[in-house]
Amino acid sequence: MQKQLDALLDAARAELAAAADNAALEQWRVTHLGRRSEVTGLLRSVGSLAREERRAAGQAANAARRDLEAAFEARQAELRRSADGAQVDVTMPGYPVRLGSLHPLTRTLREIRRVLAPLGFRAVSGPEVEWDRYNFELLNIPADHPARDMWDTFHIHDKARPGELLLRTHTSPVQARVMEQIQPPVRVIVPGKVYRYEDRSAKNEAEFMQVEGLAIDEHITMADLRGTLTHFVRMMFGPDRELRIRASYFPFTEPSAEADMSCHACGGKGCSVCGGTGWIEILGSGMVHPKVLADVGYDPDVYQGFAFGMGVERIAMLKYGVTDIRSFYRNDLRFLRQLR
Amino acid sequence: MRVPFEWLCELTGIEASVDDVATRLTNAGFEVGAIHRAGEHWDRIVVGEVARIDSHPNADRLNLPTVNTGSEEIQVVCGAWNFEVGDRIAFAPAGARLWDPYADEPVLKELKPTRIRGVVSRGMLCSTKELGISDDHEGILVLDPDAPLGRPLAEALGGEVLEFELKANRPDALSVLGIAREAAALYGAEVRSPIPDERPSEDGSSRPVELSIDDPALCARYSAALVHDVKVGESPAWMRDRLEQAGVRPISTIVDATNYVMLELGQPLHAFDWETVRGGFIGVRTPRPGERLVTLDGQDRELTPETLCIVDAKGPVALAGVMGGLDTEVTDKTSTVLLESATFDPISIRRTAHRLNLRSEASRRFEKGLPPELTVLALRRCVQVIEEIGAGRGEFLTADAYPAPSDPTPVSLAFDRIERLMGVAYDRSEVRQALSALEFGLEEDGDELCVTPPFWRRDVSAPADVVEEVARLVGYERIPDTLPTGQVMDVAPGEIDERDDEARDVMAGLGFAECVTYALTSEARMARLVPPDLLDASPDAPLGDADAWAAVRETAMNDAGRTLTDRLLPLDREPLRLRNPLSMEENALRLTGLGTMLETLRANRRHADRDLLLFDYQPSFLARDGDLPEEPNFLTAVIGERVSADRWNETGTVELPFVRGVVDELLARSGVPTDQASHDDLQHPTFAAGAAAAVTVEGRLLAAYGEVDAEVAAAFDLDERAWALLVDMPAVRAASSGAPSFSAWSEYPSALRDLAIIVDAEVTQAEVQETIQRAGRPLLQSARLFDEYRGEQIPAGKRSLAYALSYAAPDRTLTDKQADRAHNRVVRALQHRLGAELRG
């Protein structure tokens, strides 16, 4: 019977290959898979065989039938594809996929966290509406200090405690909040929204994101600060980046430093991104002022450490080539999709 | 602070290039924000002389100077009159490039020959603004008579000006001498102090000046010098040039001399017309009740009790450190001048200058705290300058009140403190050299170093300050790169919840684009979340309307839906308001982000007709009495009417179950399984009636969602249906059962049964589902709704619901009979309890 089946299959396959349209195909199906087809006949005849042959014959006939069915479907699909003489056009666009996106600031913040986490920095948050005490006084910026001019401040109406509630102008108050709650070692970063009483423009926002970093222990040095920042800019902007730090002034650090990195666009030769200088200013930093440590109850003769702060939009603008800081807050889907 | 480079060089003798000096000062903490190169664009501008001035035949307000350029005479048309025949001026012939004085942004424009009222002009006499030297466009620049005729202007006037961005801690650096001291220290050069040595005062010739300081805390020192035979007039060109380059407008000899010394030494000086000061007396005190002063700007001011004043025998003559009085102003009739050089309390000056909005070069310096030692030095220098320019002759010091002299306090530190803080070693000789170069006094006792800062460095008061001086003078490039070692933290207070990241990821996965919106909003924007007809408000009320929110709070209080959603859509609360908003359109902190998100939806609707799915995950601000506000992270999502369906151009319409699907997935991923939360009809003015739901667990609201009320959508200028979802993520966390736990399923095949029933329309799906679940126990594995139908084939007031039910036993394959038995129980329960009919 196997021979009979093989012959049958060969013949059927040949006929199938010759079937060039749906009518011929249907004719073939009726002939070879229909109720009166040979295979069906063979299957029916299995019952009449000797008991010991039935099993093998039944399996062979069924296998043959499955082969024919598969061949039929394949030919059917082939004919469908070549219908009208057309191949599938693989350049057709895919059906719309509805996958959303994370905001570029969220993505940048996550990257910053990812870079600093292996160095032991944990991400913490603090309130955006703050007391004057945390935003200024505990950072060595007493009332009427001229350094307050560095931060144009939004004040909040509060009849009970006038003048004390404000929108934080930097993420630095969280430094004091963390240190008040735990003893060293401290190693945190603080991402979050900050506010400046400043007209919005392409370069300045009244609301923007900062990331603060703070590391306090018995032996953390300015060299550790520099090493951390160098690692950071290389992880964010490529292994060829160089870091330059220069003296600066912040009331809550001493010594203070501003950090520039060699321009990632021109490699330091000077271009429009870096204003021709080869350097891009990216953050402010320094060794935490002894007064700040003492005010939260740390002994400044025992503990020391560094702090740094950067604008997240600035990092994102450099990474993505965005030129208007307000783009991040317009939430235009064309922008969000481009930077997804 | 603008410092002409040649002035800086004059005080130091440094011969380095301007770029090198700028770089080294920047690295040492004196950031040069810009180097202005006067003359950079003056390629064709020359020193000319006015040879003749003719009147314009067709215009009275114009004249026709003819300029001798040394090689030719050129006639131009000019609108300024402040020059005479023989004056040397900056002449730009046609083809030269000049700054456009009328442009908003700096723009260089090429000068072309033009015909003005019928006369051809072949060049221009330049103002300082056109040359880019200053913003002054009143009249043309008249040069020094010695300016070399015909030579390029750059030779006569050129030069670089360094613009410093100075820090709040260095009042000494608000002076050319201060910068010169730094530069000299960095280059190992000597400072050439311009301050003359003392000279004995001439006796008898001057009238005595009586000084009085009421409170030394408000005025540490007051020094005065009389100048006689005063000649008020124009200052010499060299002085005017320097002032202009430094950004100060020249006025007249005496005022110019005081400004010049302020720029040079950092000490503001004030000049009184001594003849107008009554009683030969100068006092420093706060005003008495009712005292007033007409200040130089002509304003008659009532003096508040805390305003520090300079008074004469009769009353106030100046606001100390802030502005002089009109009556004692130096005029061209003045013959004797009293020069004031004082040390005022920085806080007092700062408060007065801020309160009156009169911040000046002088007040900026006083605010930062000036050393009392400087007053007498500045007086000497000023008198010397006045004599040098022939504007009078005077005494170096006529009177001096310094009730409580104080000296800088020495600072002690161990040498190794420097290495301990910096993480790198410094030789003791380097330390000594750096501090000596900055003129610090040094004493050593073994490993201890005792440092006495010079009088102008009162900012140095602690060991860390000294470390910084050493480090920055040696150069920060000395510092190596190391990484912090040692312990890491076990606990991080306020640590950011990783589930915040997960929630964002889930929303992005569900098709939503994350937005980051402003926390500042307006009360009127939030008020738009209530339909205007409920508020009796105009739908077009401006976003700056301050009363809008009061109307919201007065409307429909105690409404059940509003009470339930009080946290998420807090229409009954007062927002936190700014005392100093940038505009009324952002005068408050948001109670909800929904208004801003509906605006964002609208803005995106302008360029997209589908798939507008947006979410924002930022705090709202809920005030608390006597404490900081609560800042819960609320998730706010908005959805436009149409979303893409299966093929390229097919779209579906968003309906409530679409939003429900999002809610279920978000909550399930946040630890609140779908069957633990109840969804109930929500009546709320922001949502359309009958198309909104509140999600609660044990009575606590987790989320609210639904179709935005059509009037509300219209108030946000939306021309189609919109959907909103608000989730109180902290509440979700609180209701969360934590990490999901595993429960085993049956390994045996399931028996599937479909079920279609007809029930009264009031019967909820939740009731049907609950009935099925209860009656199906223990074999029922799941009951999935797959259709809802209302219409022709169903009686009015009824609807059909269809479910796919799956039965299985944990330990065996169910027989058909067993499955049927279980299914029949479910059917009977539905018939019995809910009056359901089986649909054929």
mmCIF file of C-alpha atoms in Angstrom, chain A residues 92-96 98-103 105-106 110 113 119-120 122-131 143-150 153-157 161-163 165 167 177-178 181-182 185-188 191 193 195-200 205-207 209 217-228 230-231 244-249 254-258 281 287 289-290 300-304 306 326 328-334 336, chain B residues 23 26-31 167-169 346-347 350-351 354 359 367-368 417 419-424 462 464-469 471-472 476-477 479-498 500-502 504-505 507-520 576-582 586 589 600 603-604 607-608 611-615 618-619 621 626-629 631 643-648 658:
data_model
loop_
_atom_site.group_PDB
_atom_site.id
_atom_site.type_symbol
_atom_site.label_atom_id
_atom_site.label_comp_id
_atom_site.label_asym_id
_atom_site.label_seq_id
_atom_site.Cartn_x
_atom_site.Cartn_y
_atom_site.Cartn_z
ATOM 1 C CA MET A 92 4.346 48.978 2.798
ATOM 2 C CA PRO A 93 4.414 50.696 6.194
ATOM 3 C CA GLY A 94 3.557 48.617 9.214
ATOM 4 C CA TYR A 95 0.214 48.980 10.847
ATOM 5 C CA PRO A 96 0.225 51.706 13.481
ATOM 6 C CA ARG A 98 0.622 52.374 19.762
ATOM 7 C CA LEU A 99 3.635 52.399 22.040
ATOM 8 C CA GLY A 100 4.077 55.501 24.141
ATOM 9 C CA SER A 101 7.227 57.264 25.256
ATOM 10 C CA LEU A 102 9.077 58.544 28.266
ATOM 11 C CA HIS A 103 9.834 62.244 28.450
ATOM 12 C CA LEU A 105 13.953 64.598 30.937
ATOM 13 C CA THR A 106 12.845 61.339 32.542
ATOM 14 C CA ARG A 110 17.403 57.859 34.645
ATOM 15 C CA ARG A 113 20.980 57.866 38.180
ATOM 16 C CA LEU A 119 29.391 54.750 42.939
ATOM 17 C CA GLY A 120 26.963 54.270 45.799
ATOM 18 C CA ARG A 122 21.058 56.653 46.114
ATOM 19 C CA ALA A 123 18.355 58.854 44.605
ATOM 20 C CA VAL A 124 16.229 60.712 47.137
ATOM 21 C CA SER A 125 13.653 63.466 46.837
ATOM 22 C CA GLY A 126 12.428 66.369 48.918
ATOM 23 C CA PRO A 127 9.672 68.963 48.899
ATOM 24 C CA GLU A 128 9.412 71.567 46.137
ATOM 25 C CA VAL A 129 7.680 74.031 48.447
ATOM 26 C CA GLU A 130 10.289 74.744 51.084
ATOM 27 C CA TRP A 131 10.977 76.766 54.167
ATOM 28 C CA ALA A 143 18.638 86.638 55.388
ATOM 29 C CA ASP A 144 19.811 89.773 53.527
ATOM 30 C CA HIS A 145 23.000 88.049 52.375
ATOM 31 C CA PRO A 146 23.977 89.386 48.938
ATOM 32 C CA ALA A 147 24.409 85.791 47.765
ATOM 33 C CA ARG A 148 20.620 85.569 47.786
ATOM 34 C CA ASP A 149 20.769 87.506 44.534
ATOM 35 C CA MET A 150 22.091 84.319 42.939
ATOM 36 C CA THR A 153 12.893 83.397 44.380
ATOM 37 C CA PHE A 154 9.151 82.811 44.128
ATOM 38 C CA HIS A 155 7.555 83.426 47.511
ATOM 39 C CA ILE A 156 4.313 81.883 48.637
ATOM 40 C CA HIS A 157 1.461 83.717 50.334
ATOM 41 C CA ARG A 161 4.276 82.451 58.630
ATOM 42 C CA PRO A 162 4.852 85.294 56.184
ATOM 43 C CA GLY A 163 8.055 85.186 54.195
ATOM 44 C CA LEU A 165 7.393 79.568 52.452
ATOM 45 C CA LEU A 167 9.469 77.499 45.930
ATOM 46 C CA ARG A 177 17.109 67.335 55.064
ATOM 47 C CA VAL A 178 19.069 64.134 54.471
ATOM 48 C CA GLN A 181 18.062 62.416 59.455
ATOM 49 C CA ILE A 182 21.117 60.187 59.246
ATOM 50 C CA PRO A 185 28.301 57.998 55.413
ATOM 51 C CA VAL A 186 25.976 59.938 53.134
ATOM 52 C CA ARG A 187 25.945 59.430 49.406
ATOM 53 C CA VAL A 188 22.834 60.658 47.647
ATOM 54 C CA PRO A 191 16.706 64.913 41.229
ATOM 55 C CA LYS A 193 12.037 70.423 39.981
ATOM 56 C CA TYR A 195 11.962 77.331 40.459
ATOM 57 C CA ARG A 196 13.432 80.724 39.651
ATOM 58 C CA TYR A 197 11.644 84.024 39.447
ATOM 59 C CA GLU A 198 12.899 84.673 35.967
ATOM 60 C CA ASP A 199 11.211 85.349 32.637
ATOM 61 C CA ARG A 200 11.088 82.304 30.427
ATOM 62 C CA GLU A 205 13.200 78.612 32.485
ATOM 63 C CA ALA A 206 11.213 79.616 35.543
ATOM 64 C CA GLU A 207 10.795 75.899 36.294
ATOM 65 C CA MET A 209 15.039 70.139 36.831
ATOM 66 C CA ASP A 217 32.281 60.779 55.161
ATOM 67 C CA GLU A 218 35.472 61.143 57.159
ATOM 68 C CA HIS A 219 37.833 61.220 54.229
ATOM 69 C CA ILE A 220 36.029 62.395 51.100
ATOM 70 C CA THR A 221 38.211 64.897 49.262
ATOM 71 C CA MET A 222 38.121 67.386 46.456
ATOM 72 C CA ALA A 223 40.048 64.829 44.378
ATOM 73 C CA ASP A 224 37.141 62.429 44.938
ATOM 74 C CA LEU A 225 34.836 65.145 43.689
ATOM 75 C CA ARG A 226 36.911 65.633 40.583
ATOM 76 C CA GLY A 227 37.152 61.878 39.943
ATOM 77 C CA THR A 228 33.394 61.463 40.342
ATOM 78 C CA THR A 230 35.196 63.042 35.375
ATOM 79 C CA HIS A 231 33.619 59.593 35.492
ATOM 80 C CA ARG A 244 38.262 71.129 33.828
ATOM 81 C CA ILE A 245 37.394 72.559 37.209
ATOM 82 C CA ARG A 246 37.978 76.138 38.178
ATOM 83 C CA ALA A 247 37.541 78.174 41.319
ATOM 84 C CA SER A 248 34.120 79.610 42.003
ATOM 85 C CA TYR A 249 31.877 80.684 44.840
ATOM 86 C CA GLU A 254 34.343 75.938 50.333
ATOM 87 C CA PRO A 255 36.408 75.487 48.244
ATOM 88 C CA SER A 256 33.951 75.822 45.376
ATOM 89 C CA ALA A 257 34.436 74.824 41.760
ATOM 90 C CA GLU A 258 32.682 75.105 38.471
ATOM 91 C CA GLU A 281 30.090 74.555 31.508
ATOM 92 C CA MET A 287 33.487 70.779 49.350
ATOM 93 C CA HIS A 289 30.994 74.263 53.840
ATOM 94 C CA PRO A 290 31.890 73.451 57.469
ATOM 95 C CA PRO A 300 33.125 69.516 60.702
ATOM 96 C CA ASP A 301 36.457 68.450 62.176
ATOM 97 C CA VAL A 302 35.504 64.808 61.642
ATOM 98 C CA TYR A 303 33.315 64.804 58.572
ATOM 99 C CA GLN A 304 33.824 66.379 55.187
ATOM 100 C CA PHE A 306 31.500 67.201 48.386
ATOM 101 C CA ARG A 326 11.119 75.612 26.796
ATOM 102 C CA PHE A 328 10.826 70.340 27.287
ATOM 103 C CA TYR A 329 7.710 71.871 28.794
ATOM 104 C CA ARG A 330 5.664 72.392 25.636
ATOM 105 C CA ASN A 331 5.087 68.646 25.374
ATOM 106 C CA ASP A 332 4.575 68.729 21.645
ATOM 107 C CA LEU A 333 4.155 65.117 20.534
ATOM 108 C CA ARG A 334 6.434 65.758 17.571
ATOM 109 C CA LEU A 336 8.395 63.831 22.413
ATOM 110 C CA THR B 23 41.951 82.354 31.210
ATOM 111 C CA THR B 26 38.765 82.596 35.128
ATOM 112 C CA ASN B 27 40.434 79.454 36.452
ATOM 113 C CA ALA B 28 41.228 81.238 39.691
ATOM 114 C CA GLY B 29 37.562 82.098 40.249
ATOM 115 C CA PHE B 30 37.314 85.468 38.528
ATOM 116 C CA GLU B 31 35.197 84.392 35.636
ATOM 117 C CA LYS B 167 30.727 86.403 42.988
ATOM 118 C CA ALA B 168 28.903 87.679 46.031
ATOM 119 C CA ASN B 169 31.754 87.012 48.464
ATOM 120 C CA PRO B 346 25.495 96.034 54.107
ATOM 121 C CA ILE B 347 22.106 94.724 55.220
ATOM 122 C CA ARG B 350 20.597 96.214 50.675
ATOM 123 C CA ARG B 351 17.152 96.525 52.199
ATOM 124 C CA HIS B 354 15.667 96.723 47.249
ATOM 125 C CA ARG B 359 20.111 99.403 42.977
ATOM 126 C CA GLU B 367 25.747 95.378 50.089
ATOM 127 C CA LYS B 368 28.700 93.064 49.900
ATOM 128 C CA ARG B 417 44.396 70.221 56.667
ATOM 129 C CA GLU B 419 45.865 67.840 51.893
ATOM 130 C CA ARG B 420 43.103 66.284 53.931
ATOM 131 C CA LEU B 421 40.476 68.431 52.204
ATOM 132 C CA MET B 422 41.957 68.532 48.719
ATOM 133 C CA GLY B 423 43.153 64.943 48.422
ATOM 134 C CA VAL B 424 46.537 66.062 47.121
ATOM 135 C CA ALA B 462 37.836 79.909 58.481
ATOM 136 C CA ALA B 464 38.463 76.043 54.584
ATOM 137 C CA ASP B 465 38.681 79.594 53.194
ATOM 138 C CA VAL B 466 42.463 79.483 53.502
ATOM 139 C CA VAL B 467 42.583 76.063 51.832
ATOM 140 C CA GLU B 468 40.648 77.461 48.911
ATOM 141 C CA GLU B 469 43.057 80.386 48.546
ATOM 142 C CA ALA B 471 44.266 75.586 46.001
ATOM 143 C CA ARG B 472 43.038 78.147 43.538
ATOM 144 C CA TYR B 476 42.833 73.371 40.404
ATOM 145 C CA GLU B 477 44.644 71.445 37.682
ATOM 146 C CA ILE B 479 43.810 68.058 41.767
ATOM 147 C CA PRO B 480 43.840 64.420 40.597
ATOM 148 C CA ASP B 481 40.901 62.145 39.835
ATOM 149 C CA THR B 482 40.074 59.639 42.570
ATOM 150 C CA LEU B 483 36.809 57.973 43.519
ATOM 151 C CA PRO B 484 35.224 58.040 46.971
ATOM 152 C CA THR B 485 35.971 54.905 48.941
ATOM 153 C CA GLY B 486 34.513 53.536 52.144
ATOM 154 C CA GLN B 487 31.066 52.646 53.330
ATOM 155 C CA VAL B 488 27.844 53.154 51.430
ATOM 156 C CA MET B 489 24.537 54.006 53.043
ATOM 157 C CA ASP B 490 22.230 51.440 54.545
ATOM 158 C CA VAL B 491 19.217 53.733 54.591
ATOM 159 C CA ALA B 492 18.450 56.634 52.296
ATOM 160 C CA PRO B 493 15.745 58.869 53.788
ATOM 161 C CA GLY B 494 13.255 60.006 51.186
ATOM 162 C CA GLU B 495 14.506 57.510 48.631
ATOM 163 C CA ILE B 496 12.727 57.716 45.313
ATOM 164 C CA ASP B 497 10.302 54.835 44.898
ATOM 165 C CA GLU B 498 11.258 52.609 41.994
ATOM 166 C CA ASP B 500 7.416 55.593 40.155
ATOM 167 C CA ASP B 501 9.615 54.451 37.290
ATOM 168 C CA GLU B 502 7.454 51.385 36.793
ATOM 169 C CA ARG B 504 5.809 55.580 33.912
ATOM 170 C CA ASP B 505 6.943 52.501 32.014
ATOM 171 C CA MET B 507 1.858 54.105 30.860
ATOM 172 C CA ALA B 508 4.389 54.351 28.050
ATOM 173 C CA GLY B 509 3.757 50.688 27.260
ATOM 174 C CA LEU B 510 0.045 51.395 27.096
ATOM 175 C CA GLY B 511 0.649 53.974 24.377
ATOM 176 C CA PHE B 512 0.866 57.165 26.386
ATOM 177 C CA ALA B 513 3.505 59.838 25.791
ATOM 178 C CA GLU B 514 4.897 61.218 29.025
ATOM 179 C CA CYS B 515 4.683 64.969 29.453
ATOM 180 C CA VAL B 516 6.468 67.137 31.989
ATOM 181 C CA THR B 517 4.295 70.155 32.640
ATOM 182 C CA TYR B 518 4.581 73.289 34.708
ATOM 183 C CA ALA B 519 3.581 73.140 38.347
ATOM 184 C CA LEU B 520 2.676 76.809 38.140
ATOM 185 C CA LEU B 576 -1.019 77.912 47.267
ATOM 186 C CA ARG B 577 -0.622 81.331 45.703
ATOM 187 C CA LEU B 578 2.553 83.122 44.759
ATOM 188 C CA ARG B 579 3.325 86.433 46.391
ATOM 189 C CA ASN B 580 5.298 87.487 43.319
ATOM 190 C CA PRO B 581 3.918 85.694 40.254
ATOM 191 C CA LEU B 582 5.520 86.314 36.880
ATOM 192 C CA GLU B 586 0.735 81.382 36.559
ATOM 193 C CA LEU B 589 0.618 76.012 42.337
ATOM 194 C CA THR B 600 -1.547 70.148 26.157
ATOM 195 C CA ALA B 603 -2.126 72.045 21.543
ATOM 196 C CA ASN B 604 -1.295 68.635 20.098
ATOM 197 C CA HIS B 607 -1.319 68.791 14.340
ATOM 198 C CA ALA B 608 -2.645 65.295 15.029
ATOM 199 C CA ASP B 611 -3.583 58.700 19.110
ATOM 200 C CA LEU B 612 -3.461 61.635 21.470
ATOM 201 C CA LEU B 613 -2.611 59.734 24.620
ATOM 202 C CA LEU B 614 -0.678 61.832 27.118
ATOM 203 C CA PHE B 615 0.215 61.490 30.750
ATOM 204 C CA GLN B 618 4.255 65.159 38.804
ATOM 205 C CA PRO B 619 3.209 66.396 42.212
ATOM 206 C CA PHE B 621 0.291 70.823 45.924
ATOM 207 C CA GLY B 626 1.221 75.428 59.578
ATOM 208 C CA ASP B 627 3.216 72.880 57.609
ATOM 209 C CA LEU B 628 4.662 72.382 54.168
ATOM 210 C CA PRO B 629 2.002 71.362 51.679
ATOM 211 C CA GLU B 631 2.995 67.041 47.399
ATOM 212 C CA VAL B 643 -7.153 56.003 18.345
ATOM 213 C CA SER B 644 -5.606 53.913 15.603
ATOM 214 C CA ALA B 645 -7.237 50.559 14.935
ATOM 215 C CA ASP B 646 -5.939 47.541 13.012
ATOM 216 C CA ARG B 647 -5.043 48.913 9.618
ATOM 217 C CA TRP B 648 -3.371 52.000 8.324
ATOM 218 C CA PHE B 658 -10.856 51.809 26.829
#
